[in-house]
mmCIF file of C-alpha atoms in Angstrom:
data_model
loop_
_atom_site.group_PDB
_atom_site.id
_atom_site.type_symbol
_atom_site.label_atom_id
_atom_site.label_comp_id
_atom_site.label_asym_id
_atom_site.label_seq_id
_atom_site.Cartn_x
_atom_site.Cartn_y
_atom_site.Cartn_z
ATOM 1 C CA MET A 142 -3.562 -2.327 -9.752
ATOM 2 C CA ARG A 143 -2.984 -0.946 -13.255
ATOM 3 C CA GLN A 144 -5.636 -1.455 -15.868
ATOM 4 C CA THR A 145 -5.633 -0.560 -19.530
ATOM 5 C CA CYS A 146 -8.328 -0.598 -22.155
ATOM 6 C CA SER A 147 -8.844 0.062 -25.843
ATOM 7 C CA ASP A 148 -11.014 2.971 -26.999
ATOM 8 C CA ASN A 149 -11.864 2.216 -30.616
ATOM 9 C CA GLY A 150 -13.912 5.133 -31.930
ATOM 10 C CA GLY A 151 -12.893 7.497 -29.109
ATOM 11 C CA LYS A 152 -16.106 7.226 -27.055
ATOM 12 C CA PHE A 153 -14.275 6.869 -23.742
ATOM 13 C CA ALA A 154 -11.870 9.732 -24.512
ATOM 14 C CA ARG A 155 -14.782 11.901 -25.637
ATOM 15 C CA ASP A 156 -16.731 11.134 -22.439
ATOM 16 C CA LEU A 157 -13.675 12.049 -20.360
ATOM 17 C CA GLY A 158 -13.164 15.287 -22.285
ATOM 18 C CA VAL A 159 -9.715 14.372 -23.600
ATOM 19 C CA LEU A 160 -10.484 13.740 -27.275
ATOM 20 C CA ASP A 161 -8.989 16.206 -29.765
ATOM 21 C CA GLU A 162 -11.938 16.212 -32.154
ATOM 22 C CA ALA A 163 -10.002 18.010 -34.938
ATOM 23 C CA GLU A 164 -7.226 15.411 -34.913
ATOM 24 C CA GLY A 165 -9.434 12.461 -33.969
ATOM 25 C CA VAL A 166 -7.026 11.331 -31.245
ATOM 26 C CA ALA A 167 -6.967 11.421 -27.472
ATOM 27 C CA LEU A 168 -4.794 13.915 -25.643
ATOM 28 C CA ARG A 169 -2.140 12.423 -23.369
ATOM 29 C CA ALA A 170 -3.983 11.840 -20.127
ATOM 30 C CA THR A 171 -3.317 10.066 -16.856
ATOM 31 C CA PHE A 172 -6.130 9.407 -14.392
ATOM 32 C CA VAL A 173 -5.420 8.114 -10.881
ATOM 33 C CA VAL A 174 -8.544 6.401 -9.540
ATOM 34 C CA ASP A 175 -8.794 5.037 -6.005
ATOM 35 C CA PRO A 176 -10.270 1.638 -5.050
ATOM 36 C CA HIS A 177 -13.673 3.321 -4.557
ATOM 37 C CA ASN A 178 -13.654 4.536 -8.193
ATOM 38 C CA VAL A 179 -13.091 8.153 -7.160
ATOM 39 C CA VAL A 180 -10.780 10.132 -9.432
ATOM 40 C CA GLN A 181 -8.005 11.478 -7.201
ATOM 41 C CA HIS A 182 -5.741 13.036 -9.844
ATOM 42 C CA VAL A 183 -5.945 13.995 -13.513
ATOM 43 C CA TYR A 184 -3.032 15.073 -15.694
ATOM 44 C CA VAL A 185 -3.738 16.021 -19.309
ATOM 45 C CA THR A 186 -1.282 17.440 -21.809
ATOM 46 C CA ASN A 187 -1.348 18.297 -25.485
ATOM 47 C CA LEU A 188 -0.097 15.791 -28.026
ATOM 48 C CA ASN A 189 3.387 17.312 -28.170
ATOM 49 C CA VAL A 190 4.051 17.018 -24.412
ATOM 50 C CA GLY A 191 5.111 13.699 -22.926
ATOM 51 C CA ARG A 192 4.217 12.278 -19.527
ATOM 52 C CA ALA A 193 6.776 11.384 -16.878
ATOM 53 C CA PRO A 194 6.093 8.045 -15.160
ATOM 54 C CA ALA A 195 8.257 9.144 -12.201
ATOM 55 C CA ASP A 196 5.926 12.084 -11.592
ATOM 56 C CA THR A 197 2.876 9.809 -11.655
ATOM 57 C CA LEU A 198 4.557 7.581 -9.051
ATOM 58 C CA ARG A 199 5.313 10.686 -6.960
ATOM 59 C CA VAL A 200 1.634 11.710 -7.082
ATOM 60 C CA VAL A 201 0.373 8.207 -6.208
ATOM 61 C CA ASP A 202 2.835 8.031 -3.308
ATOM 62 C CA ALA A 203 1.687 11.438 -2.042
ATOM 63 C CA LEU A 204 -1.982 10.427 -2.287
ATOM 64 C CA GLN A 205 -1.274 7.248 -0.333
ATOM 65 C CA THR A 206 0.243 9.192 2.586
ATOM 66 C CA ASP A 207 -3.114 10.874 3.268
ATOM 67 C CA GLU A 208 -0.988 13.818 4.466
ATOM 68 C CA LEU A 209 -0.193 17.269 3.082
ATOM 69 C CA CYS A 210 2.698 16.972 0.590
ATOM 70 C CA ALA A 211 4.842 19.643 -1.039
ATOM 71 C CA CYS A 212 4.773 19.952 -4.835
ATOM 72 C CA ASN A 213 8.425 18.881 -5.070
ATOM 73 C CA ARG A 214 8.254 16.078 -2.487
ATOM 74 C CA PRO A 215 10.150 12.995 -3.654
ATOM 75 C CA VAL A 216 8.672 9.499 -3.301
ATOM 76 C CA GLY A 217 8.906 8.565 0.377
ATOM 77 C CA GLY A 218 9.820 12.105 1.380
ATOM 78 C CA GLU A 219 8.688 14.059 4.399
ATOM 79 C CA THR A 220 5.143 15.389 4.572
ATOM 80 C CA LEU A 221 4.161 18.893 5.692
ATOM 81 C CA ALA A 222 2.633 19.871 9.002
ATOM 82 C CA ALA A 223 -0.910 21.166 8.508
#
């Protein structure tokens, strides 16, 4: 389930450590949180670097396998033997 929220004033971004205080804006951040509210993956880039939705899907897919996955594993790809 995808959820979004508004962060007027930057309190949430500041609490998460992704607020660029000098610019007064949040860095580009993606947090993948499991159903138990445990952060499983964090991806933060500077303001001039975009995020790739396909890579976020790849990470979520890898997390859902509960197996060891290579860094270049495509969605639905083979997992690694431990």
